[in-house]
XYZ file of C-alpha atoms in Angstrom:
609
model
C 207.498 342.356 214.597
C 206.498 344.558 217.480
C 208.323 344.581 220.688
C 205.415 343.938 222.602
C 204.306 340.594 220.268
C 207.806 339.740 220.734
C 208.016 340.702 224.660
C 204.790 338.524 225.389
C 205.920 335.167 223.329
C 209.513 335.002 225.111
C 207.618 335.339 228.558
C 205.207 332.171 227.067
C 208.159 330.013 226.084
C 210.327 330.569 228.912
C 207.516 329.711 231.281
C 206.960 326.502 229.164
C 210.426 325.483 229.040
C 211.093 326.337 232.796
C 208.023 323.562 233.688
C 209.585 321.207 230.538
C 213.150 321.445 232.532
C 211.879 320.735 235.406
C 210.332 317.480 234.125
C 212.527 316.371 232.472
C 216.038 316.873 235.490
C 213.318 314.535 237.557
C 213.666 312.748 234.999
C 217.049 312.675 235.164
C 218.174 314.527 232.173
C 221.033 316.947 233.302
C 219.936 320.497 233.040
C 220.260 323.130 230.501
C 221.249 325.824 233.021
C 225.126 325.839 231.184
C 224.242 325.921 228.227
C 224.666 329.543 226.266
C 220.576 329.612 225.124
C 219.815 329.417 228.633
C 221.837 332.363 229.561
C 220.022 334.227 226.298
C 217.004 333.415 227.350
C 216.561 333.921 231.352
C 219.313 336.243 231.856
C 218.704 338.783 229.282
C 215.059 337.947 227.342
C 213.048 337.115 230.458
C 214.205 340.251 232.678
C 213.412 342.392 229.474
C 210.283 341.341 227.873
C 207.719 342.319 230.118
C 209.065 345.939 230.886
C 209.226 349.114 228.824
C 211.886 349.437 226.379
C 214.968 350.721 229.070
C 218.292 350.419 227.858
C 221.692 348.952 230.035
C 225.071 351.011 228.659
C 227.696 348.914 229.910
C 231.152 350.647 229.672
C 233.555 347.583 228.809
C 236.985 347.445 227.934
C 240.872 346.832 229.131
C 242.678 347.361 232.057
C 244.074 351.032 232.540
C 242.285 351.721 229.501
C 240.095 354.606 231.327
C 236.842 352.898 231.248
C 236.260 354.558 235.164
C 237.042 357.982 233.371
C 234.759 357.482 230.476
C 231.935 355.916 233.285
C 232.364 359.526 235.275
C 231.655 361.538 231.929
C 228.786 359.587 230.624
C 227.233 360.132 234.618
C 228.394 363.835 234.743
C 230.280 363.298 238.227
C 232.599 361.192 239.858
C 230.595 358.401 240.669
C 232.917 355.481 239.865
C 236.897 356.040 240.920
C 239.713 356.220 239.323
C 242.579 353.967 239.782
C 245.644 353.048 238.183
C 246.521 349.679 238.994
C 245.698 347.151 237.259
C 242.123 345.050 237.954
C 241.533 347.155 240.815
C 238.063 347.103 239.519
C 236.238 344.098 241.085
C 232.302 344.577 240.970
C 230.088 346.398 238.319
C 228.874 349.702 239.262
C 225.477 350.656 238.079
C 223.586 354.694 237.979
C 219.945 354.247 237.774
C 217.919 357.052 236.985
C 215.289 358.605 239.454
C 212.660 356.071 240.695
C 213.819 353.252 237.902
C 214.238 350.878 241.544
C 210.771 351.814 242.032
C 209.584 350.808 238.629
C 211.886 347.849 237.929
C 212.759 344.888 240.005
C 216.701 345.355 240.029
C 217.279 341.378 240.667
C 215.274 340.686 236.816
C 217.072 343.475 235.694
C 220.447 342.198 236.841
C 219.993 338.452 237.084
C 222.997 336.428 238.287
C 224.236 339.570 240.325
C 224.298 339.799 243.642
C 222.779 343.356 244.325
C 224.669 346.140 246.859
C 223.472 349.318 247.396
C 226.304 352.261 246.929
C 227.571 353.377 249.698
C 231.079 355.470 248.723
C 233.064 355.437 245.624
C 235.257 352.921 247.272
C 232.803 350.230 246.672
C 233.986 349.147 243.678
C 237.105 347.676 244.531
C 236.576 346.291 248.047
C 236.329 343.213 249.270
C 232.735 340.939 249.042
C 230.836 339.010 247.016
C 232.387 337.461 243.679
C 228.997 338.057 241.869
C 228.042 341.606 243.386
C 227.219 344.595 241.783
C 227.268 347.991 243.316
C 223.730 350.336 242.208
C 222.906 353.782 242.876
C 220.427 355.961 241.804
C 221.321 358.980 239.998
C 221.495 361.980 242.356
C 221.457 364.962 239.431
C 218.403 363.727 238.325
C 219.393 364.521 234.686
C 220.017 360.935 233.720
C 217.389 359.849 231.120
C 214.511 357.440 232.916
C 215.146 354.445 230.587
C 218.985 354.743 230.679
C 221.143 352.759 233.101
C 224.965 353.215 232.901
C 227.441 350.350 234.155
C 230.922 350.591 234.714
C 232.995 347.220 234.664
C 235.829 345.464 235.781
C 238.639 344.720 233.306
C 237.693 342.340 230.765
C 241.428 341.247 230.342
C 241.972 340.441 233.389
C 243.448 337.349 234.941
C 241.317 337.134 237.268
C 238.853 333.962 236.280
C 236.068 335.771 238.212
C 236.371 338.797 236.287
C 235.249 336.801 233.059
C 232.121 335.348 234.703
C 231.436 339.175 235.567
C 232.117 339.869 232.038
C 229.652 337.098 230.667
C 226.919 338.436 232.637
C 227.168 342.054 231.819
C 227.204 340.681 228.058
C 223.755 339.449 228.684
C 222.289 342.132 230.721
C 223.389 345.201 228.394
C 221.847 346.326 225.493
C 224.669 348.867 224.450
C 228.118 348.745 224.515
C 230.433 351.307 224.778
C 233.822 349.548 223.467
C 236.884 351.586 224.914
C 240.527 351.204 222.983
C 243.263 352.342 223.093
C 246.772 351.960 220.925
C 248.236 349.240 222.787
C 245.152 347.361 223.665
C 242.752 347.908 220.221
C 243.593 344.037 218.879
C 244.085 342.505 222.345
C 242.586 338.587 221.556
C 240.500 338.895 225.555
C 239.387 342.182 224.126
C 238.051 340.932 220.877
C 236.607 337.768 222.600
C 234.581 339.880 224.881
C 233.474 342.056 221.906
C 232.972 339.251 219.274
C 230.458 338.102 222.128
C 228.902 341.252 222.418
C 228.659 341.455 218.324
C 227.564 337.904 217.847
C 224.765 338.865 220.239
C 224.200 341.999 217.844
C 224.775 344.355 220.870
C 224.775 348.387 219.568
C 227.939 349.443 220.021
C 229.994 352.575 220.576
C 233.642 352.731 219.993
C 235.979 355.275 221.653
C 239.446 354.886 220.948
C 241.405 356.336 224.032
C 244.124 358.211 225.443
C 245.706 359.305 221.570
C 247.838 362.134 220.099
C 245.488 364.144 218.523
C 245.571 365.210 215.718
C 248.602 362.932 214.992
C 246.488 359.754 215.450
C 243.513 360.802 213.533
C 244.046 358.064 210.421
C 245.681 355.648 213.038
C 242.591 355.781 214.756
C 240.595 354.650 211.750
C 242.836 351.963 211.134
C 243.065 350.418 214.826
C 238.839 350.865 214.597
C 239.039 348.701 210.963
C 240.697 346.215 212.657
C 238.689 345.960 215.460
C 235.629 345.619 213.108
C 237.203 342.905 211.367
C 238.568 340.989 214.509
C 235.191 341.255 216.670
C 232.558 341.535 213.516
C 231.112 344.651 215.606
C 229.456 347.379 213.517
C 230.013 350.542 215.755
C 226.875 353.209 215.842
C 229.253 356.207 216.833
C 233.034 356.412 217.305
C 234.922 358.874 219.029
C 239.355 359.438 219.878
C 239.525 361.139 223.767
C 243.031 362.382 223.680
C 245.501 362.152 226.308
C 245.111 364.488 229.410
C 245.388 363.623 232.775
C 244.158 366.795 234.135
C 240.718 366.942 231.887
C 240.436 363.555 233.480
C 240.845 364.551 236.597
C 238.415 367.229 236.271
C 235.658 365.023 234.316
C 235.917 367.567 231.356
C 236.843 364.900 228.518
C 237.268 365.755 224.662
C 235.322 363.693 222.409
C 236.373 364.016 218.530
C 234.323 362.584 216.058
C 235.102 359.431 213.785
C 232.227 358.681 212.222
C 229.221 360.754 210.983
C 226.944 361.894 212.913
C 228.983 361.459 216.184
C 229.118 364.374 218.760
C 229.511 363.224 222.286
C 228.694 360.067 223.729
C 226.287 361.314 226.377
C 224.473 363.432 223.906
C 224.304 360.813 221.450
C 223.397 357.978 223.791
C 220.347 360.051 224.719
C 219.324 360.524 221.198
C 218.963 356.459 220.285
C 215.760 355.312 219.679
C 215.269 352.974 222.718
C 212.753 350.705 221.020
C 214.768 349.786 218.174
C 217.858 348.837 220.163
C 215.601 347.080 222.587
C 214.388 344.872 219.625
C 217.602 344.813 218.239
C 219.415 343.637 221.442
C 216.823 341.100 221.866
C 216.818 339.918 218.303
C 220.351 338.931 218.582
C 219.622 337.078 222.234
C 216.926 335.250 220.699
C 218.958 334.571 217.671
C 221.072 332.752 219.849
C 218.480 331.029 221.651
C 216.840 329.850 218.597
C 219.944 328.745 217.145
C 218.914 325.201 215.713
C 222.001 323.512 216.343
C 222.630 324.908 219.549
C 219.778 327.029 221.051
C 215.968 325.966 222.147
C 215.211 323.964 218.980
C 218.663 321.604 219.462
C 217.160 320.924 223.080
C 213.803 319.686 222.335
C 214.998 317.834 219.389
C 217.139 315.919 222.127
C 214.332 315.536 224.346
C 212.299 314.337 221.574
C 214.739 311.507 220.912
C 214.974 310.821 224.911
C 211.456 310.456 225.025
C 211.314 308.419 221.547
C 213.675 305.737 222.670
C 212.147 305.694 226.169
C 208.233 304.945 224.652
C 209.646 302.116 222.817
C 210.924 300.784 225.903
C 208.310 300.946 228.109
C 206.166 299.462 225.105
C 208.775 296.520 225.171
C 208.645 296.381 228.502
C 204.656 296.662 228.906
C 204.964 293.568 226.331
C 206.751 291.348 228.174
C 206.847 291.973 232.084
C 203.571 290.392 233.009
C 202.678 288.520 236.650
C 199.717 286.946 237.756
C 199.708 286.716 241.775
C 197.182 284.317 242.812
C 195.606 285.804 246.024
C 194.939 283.468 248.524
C 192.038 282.705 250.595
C 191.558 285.637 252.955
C 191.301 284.957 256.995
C 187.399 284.449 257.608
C 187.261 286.946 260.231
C 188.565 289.911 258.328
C 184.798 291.266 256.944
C 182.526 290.220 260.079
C 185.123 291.831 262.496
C 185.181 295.036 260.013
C 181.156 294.985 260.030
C 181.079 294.885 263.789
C 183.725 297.967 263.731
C 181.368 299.610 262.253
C 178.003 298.739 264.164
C 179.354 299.003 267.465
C 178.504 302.570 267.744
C 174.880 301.786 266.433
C 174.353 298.701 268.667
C 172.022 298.630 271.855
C 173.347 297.494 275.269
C 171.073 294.856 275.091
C 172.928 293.830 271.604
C 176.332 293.899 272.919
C 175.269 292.020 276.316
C 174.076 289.220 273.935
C 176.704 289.302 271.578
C 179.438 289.640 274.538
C 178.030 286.483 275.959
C 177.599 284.403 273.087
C 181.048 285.386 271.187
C 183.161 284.508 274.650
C 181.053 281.101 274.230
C 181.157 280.616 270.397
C 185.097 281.397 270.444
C 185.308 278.386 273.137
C 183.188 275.691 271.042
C 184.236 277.053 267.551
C 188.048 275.128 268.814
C 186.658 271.547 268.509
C 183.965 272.297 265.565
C 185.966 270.706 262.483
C 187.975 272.821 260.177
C 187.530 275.648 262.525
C 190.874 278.114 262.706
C 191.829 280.174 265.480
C 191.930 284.329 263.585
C 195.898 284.357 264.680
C 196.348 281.102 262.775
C 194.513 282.180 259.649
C 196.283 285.575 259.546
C 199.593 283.764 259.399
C 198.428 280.944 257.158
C 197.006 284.003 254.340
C 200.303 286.393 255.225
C 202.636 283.142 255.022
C 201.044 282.388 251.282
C 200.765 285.624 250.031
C 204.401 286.477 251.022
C 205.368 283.093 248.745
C 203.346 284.213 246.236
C 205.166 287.987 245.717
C 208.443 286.236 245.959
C 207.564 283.944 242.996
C 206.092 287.504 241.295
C 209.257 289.432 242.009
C 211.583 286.311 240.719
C 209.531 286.512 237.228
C 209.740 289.640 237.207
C 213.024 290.162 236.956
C 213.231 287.026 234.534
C 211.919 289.223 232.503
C 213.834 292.172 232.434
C 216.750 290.439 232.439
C 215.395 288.490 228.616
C 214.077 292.013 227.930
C 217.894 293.296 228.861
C 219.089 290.681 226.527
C 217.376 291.793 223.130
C 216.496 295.284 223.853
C 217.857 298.452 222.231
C 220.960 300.036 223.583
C 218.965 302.657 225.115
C 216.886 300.469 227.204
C 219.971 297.938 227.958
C 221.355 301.240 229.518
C 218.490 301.956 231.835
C 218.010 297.932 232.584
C 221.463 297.368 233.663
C 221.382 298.836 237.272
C 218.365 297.436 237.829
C 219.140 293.922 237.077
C 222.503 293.461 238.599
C 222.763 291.304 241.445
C 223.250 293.362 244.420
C 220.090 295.652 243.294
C 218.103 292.564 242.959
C 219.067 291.258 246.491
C 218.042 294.595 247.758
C 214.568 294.672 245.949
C 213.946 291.282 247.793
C 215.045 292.503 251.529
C 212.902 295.836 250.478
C 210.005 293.318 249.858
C 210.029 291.266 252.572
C 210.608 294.271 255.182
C 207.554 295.953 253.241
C 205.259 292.888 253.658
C 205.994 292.741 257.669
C 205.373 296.403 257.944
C 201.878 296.148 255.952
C 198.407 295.795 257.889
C 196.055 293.093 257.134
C 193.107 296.008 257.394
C 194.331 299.149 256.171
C 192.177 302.441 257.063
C 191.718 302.718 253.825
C 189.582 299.340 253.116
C 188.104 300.649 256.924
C 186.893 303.533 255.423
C 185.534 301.674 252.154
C 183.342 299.239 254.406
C 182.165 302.144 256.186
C 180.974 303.851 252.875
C 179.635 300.409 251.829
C 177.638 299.661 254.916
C 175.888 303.415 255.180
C 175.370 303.493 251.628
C 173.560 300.059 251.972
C 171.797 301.343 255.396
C 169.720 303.446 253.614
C 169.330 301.641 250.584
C 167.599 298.431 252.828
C 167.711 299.504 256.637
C 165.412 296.475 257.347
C 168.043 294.404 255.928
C 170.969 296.522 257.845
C 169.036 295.421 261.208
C 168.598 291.534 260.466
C 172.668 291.472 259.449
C 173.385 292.381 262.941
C 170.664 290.052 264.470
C 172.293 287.870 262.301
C 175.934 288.298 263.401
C 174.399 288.180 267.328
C 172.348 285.361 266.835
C 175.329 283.037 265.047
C 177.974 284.376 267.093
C 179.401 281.014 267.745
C 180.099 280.582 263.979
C 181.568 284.434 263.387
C 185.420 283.405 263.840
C 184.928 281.102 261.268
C 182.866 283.139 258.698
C 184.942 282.759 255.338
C 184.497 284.019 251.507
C 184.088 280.127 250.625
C 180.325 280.377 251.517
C 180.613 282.843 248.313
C 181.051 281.624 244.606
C 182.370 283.919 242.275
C 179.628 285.937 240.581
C 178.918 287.089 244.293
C 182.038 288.995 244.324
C 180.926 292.455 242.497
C 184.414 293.280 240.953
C 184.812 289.920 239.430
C 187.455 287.111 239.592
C 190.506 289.165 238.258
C 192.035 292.462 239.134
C 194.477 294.521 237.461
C 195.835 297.153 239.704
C 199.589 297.496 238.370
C 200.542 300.830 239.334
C 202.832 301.126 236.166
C 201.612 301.371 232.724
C 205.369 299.342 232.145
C 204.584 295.989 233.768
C 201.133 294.403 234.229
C 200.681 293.186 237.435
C 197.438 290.783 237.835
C 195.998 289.412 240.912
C 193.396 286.446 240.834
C 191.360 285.759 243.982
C 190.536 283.050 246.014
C 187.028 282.357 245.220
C 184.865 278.763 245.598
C 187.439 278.085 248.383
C 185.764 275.274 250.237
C 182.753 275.964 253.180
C 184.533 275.778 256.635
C 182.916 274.862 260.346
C 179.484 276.844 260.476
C 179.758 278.950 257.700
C 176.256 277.665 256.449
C 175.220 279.526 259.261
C 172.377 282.597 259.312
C 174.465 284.527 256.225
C 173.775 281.748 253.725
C 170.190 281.858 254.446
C 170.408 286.043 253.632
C 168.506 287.725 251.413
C 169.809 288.709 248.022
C 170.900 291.830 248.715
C 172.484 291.288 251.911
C 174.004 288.232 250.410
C 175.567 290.708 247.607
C 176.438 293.429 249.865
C 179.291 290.333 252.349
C 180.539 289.537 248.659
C 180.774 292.984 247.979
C 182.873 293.881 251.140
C 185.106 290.633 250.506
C 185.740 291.997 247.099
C 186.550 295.391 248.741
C 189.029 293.497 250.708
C 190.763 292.047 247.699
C 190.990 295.410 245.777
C 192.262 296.896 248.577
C 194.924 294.145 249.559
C 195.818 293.979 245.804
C 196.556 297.975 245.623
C 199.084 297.424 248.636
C 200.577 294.611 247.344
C 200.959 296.510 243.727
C 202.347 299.644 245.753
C 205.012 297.442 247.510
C 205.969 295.471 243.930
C 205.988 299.164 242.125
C 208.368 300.815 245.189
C 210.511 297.824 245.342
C 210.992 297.814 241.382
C 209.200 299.379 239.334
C 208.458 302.857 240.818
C 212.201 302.761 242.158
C 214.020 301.816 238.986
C 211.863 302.234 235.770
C 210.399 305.396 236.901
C 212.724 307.685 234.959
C 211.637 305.359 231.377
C 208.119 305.846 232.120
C 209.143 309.978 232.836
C 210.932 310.075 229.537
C 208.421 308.716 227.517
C 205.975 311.285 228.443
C 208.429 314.333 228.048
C 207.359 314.559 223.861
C 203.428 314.537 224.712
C 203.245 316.862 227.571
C 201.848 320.467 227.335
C 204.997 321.850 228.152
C 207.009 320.702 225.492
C 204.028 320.934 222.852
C 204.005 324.807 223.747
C 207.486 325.619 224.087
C 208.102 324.111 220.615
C 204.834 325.706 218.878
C 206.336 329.185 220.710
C 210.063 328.492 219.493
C 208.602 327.608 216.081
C 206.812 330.760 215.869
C 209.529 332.563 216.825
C 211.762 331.424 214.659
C 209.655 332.625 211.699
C 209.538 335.836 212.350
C 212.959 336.217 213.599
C 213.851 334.982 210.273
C 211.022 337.714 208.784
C 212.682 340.469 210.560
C 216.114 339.379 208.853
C 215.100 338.878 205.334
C 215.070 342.840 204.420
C 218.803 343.237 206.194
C 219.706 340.202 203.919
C 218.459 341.750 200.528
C 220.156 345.084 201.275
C 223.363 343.354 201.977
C 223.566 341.018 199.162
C 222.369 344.134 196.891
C 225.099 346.195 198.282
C 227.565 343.156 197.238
């Protein structure tokens, strides 16, 4: 597989899985941010994969074990310094080559560091930060361009923070440079820290430390064997420094060989073929992000169940949580007074002296014409039954969850039992009641629809338009009483039933009020219209309905539904969504050729058994 195939297919799948994770915590499944694949994958794939092969040489080891020292010779100069108590080290130091700043955004590079520029060589053990790490950019110039160095704090420390440090630079490094010495070559923090590093197939380099040479030549073979065995780490190159404080001092180190092929770690860092310990360091991330019983593939499998359970729960749900709320008979003023919000910018003074005079008169004799209602009194009549009406809604409602509670699979008894308990039900009602006060009878919305209506019917029949307002001037007197009754139901355009439940869980149904009975002059000049006119007032009392019947749905969904059943209906469409269709076509893919790649390091290994 070639690093750029590879490179371009880890950027794909983390994008995917960042938009699937954020789904699914607003869903309310706790995030994945802990978990070791999601350290794999956005701290050391995602940084990686869209840059040229560079590699990270992170100098890791013991405290007093000389890892400053080693730092300094790798560098050339003292750029790290040297101190002999113990965990004096607190933040990583990194030497970038020339310009790599310029072509690399450090914070991608280094993610979960917080980044300090170098200032002095005391910057490595002050005070600051817990997470920061010290960079500076190479000021021989004779650093390779896609090598960083990075000196570290002690990885056997006590110091809990010195372990997170140690985590990170596990994930950010691509080589290791594993210093030992006599005392500390089998230390169990040591091996942890390595057996990460190996399990993660990080290159490494061994160099066993501060020895009696030649004395310790075979000793240092057998303290290396056991560190192979203890951390499973294959090193590339290994190397015994003996003791000598004054080389030290003077940066002039002696490197003896212990393997073939080794010279000097600087020289033979410079010779490694970046590419293949790019791919190699990011095989063994993505080998542990693809782990199936741990990685990617163990996470979608879970959110595959999630969303499993949660679509046979909202089906059982959808099933049996149904309401019909029958509407009642809307106040008889609500559409003229709408129609002449809309006119009065079109109307003549002449129209409006007419209509002023004969409204002030017709609201006078409407009182003693029989049946006739004051506006104020049929607002509260319609608000008063309405109100009784979404009480009875809510009460069956939750009848129904709680028989749906009662039979349903543990999954959905889980989600169901906040919602039904009896303080959350009391709450829903207050919510509903404080909702239904707040709500206006008109809403700018149904303002806006009668507007569209009424110019879209302008210039459809502007004849017609005119006689409608003749028609409202000349029966002024009956206006305050103008109701839908005058209307049967095949004059209402959307029809007799509505179904505007905002949840595809419950099915919320509202029935209107039509063939109420005729009041007090609602024969008047609007059931003598014309066809279309006669269509176009049914029309505009059916816009009223849809549009009451969305608010009331909105208020029902917010004080239940939306509030409480809204992570279900989330859940259910985690499996189907784009998101989690590409991340686990990506991880699939992956996964293939990871195991491709493997298959020839298998066959030589079980040959060589």
């Amino acid at each position: 597989m070639e690093y750029s195939t590879w490179s371009r297919r880890v950027v794909d799948l983390a994008a995917a899985l960042s938009r699937l994770e954020s789904e699914a915590e607003a869903a309310g499944v706790p995030p994945s941010a802990d978990d070791a694949w999601h350290a794999n994958l956005y701290q050391k794939l995602v940084p990686q994969a869209s840059d040229a092969p560079y590699l990270i040489v992170a100098v890791a080891g013991g405290a007093n074990m000389g890892k400053s020292t080693l730092f300094n010779h790798l560098v050339g100069f003292p750029a790290s310094r040297v101190h002999h108590n113990a965990a004096e080290t607190k933040h990583p130091v990194a030497m970038l080559p020339r310009g790599f700043a310029d072509r690399h955004d450090l914070a991608r590079v280094f993610p979960g560091f917080t980044l300090q520029p170098w200032t002095s060589e005391d910057d490595a053990v002050a005070e600051g930060v817990a997470d920061g790490l010290v960079y500076r950019e190479d000021p021989s110039g004779g650093q390779p361009a896609n090598l960083v160095l990075l000196d570290t704090p002690d990885v056997d420390a006590a110091l809990p923070n010195n372990w997170k440090l140690a985590e990170a630079i596990t994930h950010a490094a691509d080589v290791v440079v594993a210093l030992l010495t006599q005392q500390k070559y089998n230390d169990e923090k040591i091996r942890r820290f390595f057996r990460i590093a190996a399990e993660a197939d990080k290159a490494v380099l061994a160099v066993v430390n501060m020895v009696e040479w030649p004395e310790d030549r075979d000793h240092c073979r057998g303290w290396l064997d056991t560190f192979r065995k203890g951390t499973g780490a294959s090193p590339l190159h290994a190397y015994a420094v003996p003791r000598d404080r004054v080389a030290a001092r003077d940066n002039r180190l002696t490197f003896h060989p212990l393997s073939p092929r080794a010279t000097d770690p600087r020289a033979d860092l410079a010779e490694l073929q970046f590419a293949d310990i790019k791919i190699r360091s990011l095989r063994g991330a993505l080998r542990q992000a693809l782990d199936p019983d741990e990685g990617i593939p163990a996470y979608l499998r879970d959110l595959e169940r999630k969303a499993d359970e949660n679509r046979q729960a909202r089906a059982v749900i959808h099933q049996k949580v149904q309401v019909k709320i029958d509407l009642p008979r809307p106040p008889g003023h609500i559409v003229g007074d709408e129609i002449w919000r809309w006119l009065e910018p079109r109307r003549t003074w002449f129209d409006r002296k007419v209509h002023g005079a004969y409204g002030a008169l017709g609201r006078t004799v409407a009182k003693w014409l029989p049946g006739a209602v004051e506006p104020a009194e049929d607002e509260a009549r319609f608000l008063a039954e309405e109100k009784t009406q979404l009480n009875r809604a809510l009460e069956t409602i939750y009848n129904d969850l709680e028989q749906v509670h009662r039979v349903g699979a543990p999954a959905l008894r889980r989600e169901l039992q906040p919602l039904i308990a009896g303080d959350q039900r009391r709450r829903a009602f207050d919510e509903l009641q404080r909702r239904l006060d707040a709500a206006p009878l008109a809403t700018e919305s149904y303002r806006r629809v009668i507007a569209g209506r009424l110019e879209s019917f302008e210039g459809q029949h502007p004849r017609t338009m005119r006689a409608i307002e003749w028609g409202l001037v000349a029966t002024a007197i009956a206006r305050p009483a103008l109701t839908i009754g005058m209307f049967g139901a095949a004059d209402i355009a959307a029809g007799p039933l509505f179904n505007v439940g905002a949840h595809s869980i419950g099915q919320v149904f509202f029935d209107v009020a039509a063939g109420s009975a005729l009041t007090a002059g609602g024969e008047g000049a609007f059931a003598r219209m014309s066809g279309p006119a006669r269509a176009l007032i049914g029309d505009l009392f059916a816009a009223f309905y849809r549009e009451r019947a969305a608010l009331l749905a909105r208020v029902i969904d917010d004080c239940v539904v939306g509030r409480h059943l809204d992570r279900i209906e989330r859940l259910a469409d985690l499996g189907a969504g784009p998101d989690f269709q590409a991340a686990y076509k990506l991880a699939a893919e992956l996964s293939r050729e990871l195991a491709a790649f493997d298959e020839p390091a298998a066959l030589a290994t079980a040959r060589g058994g």
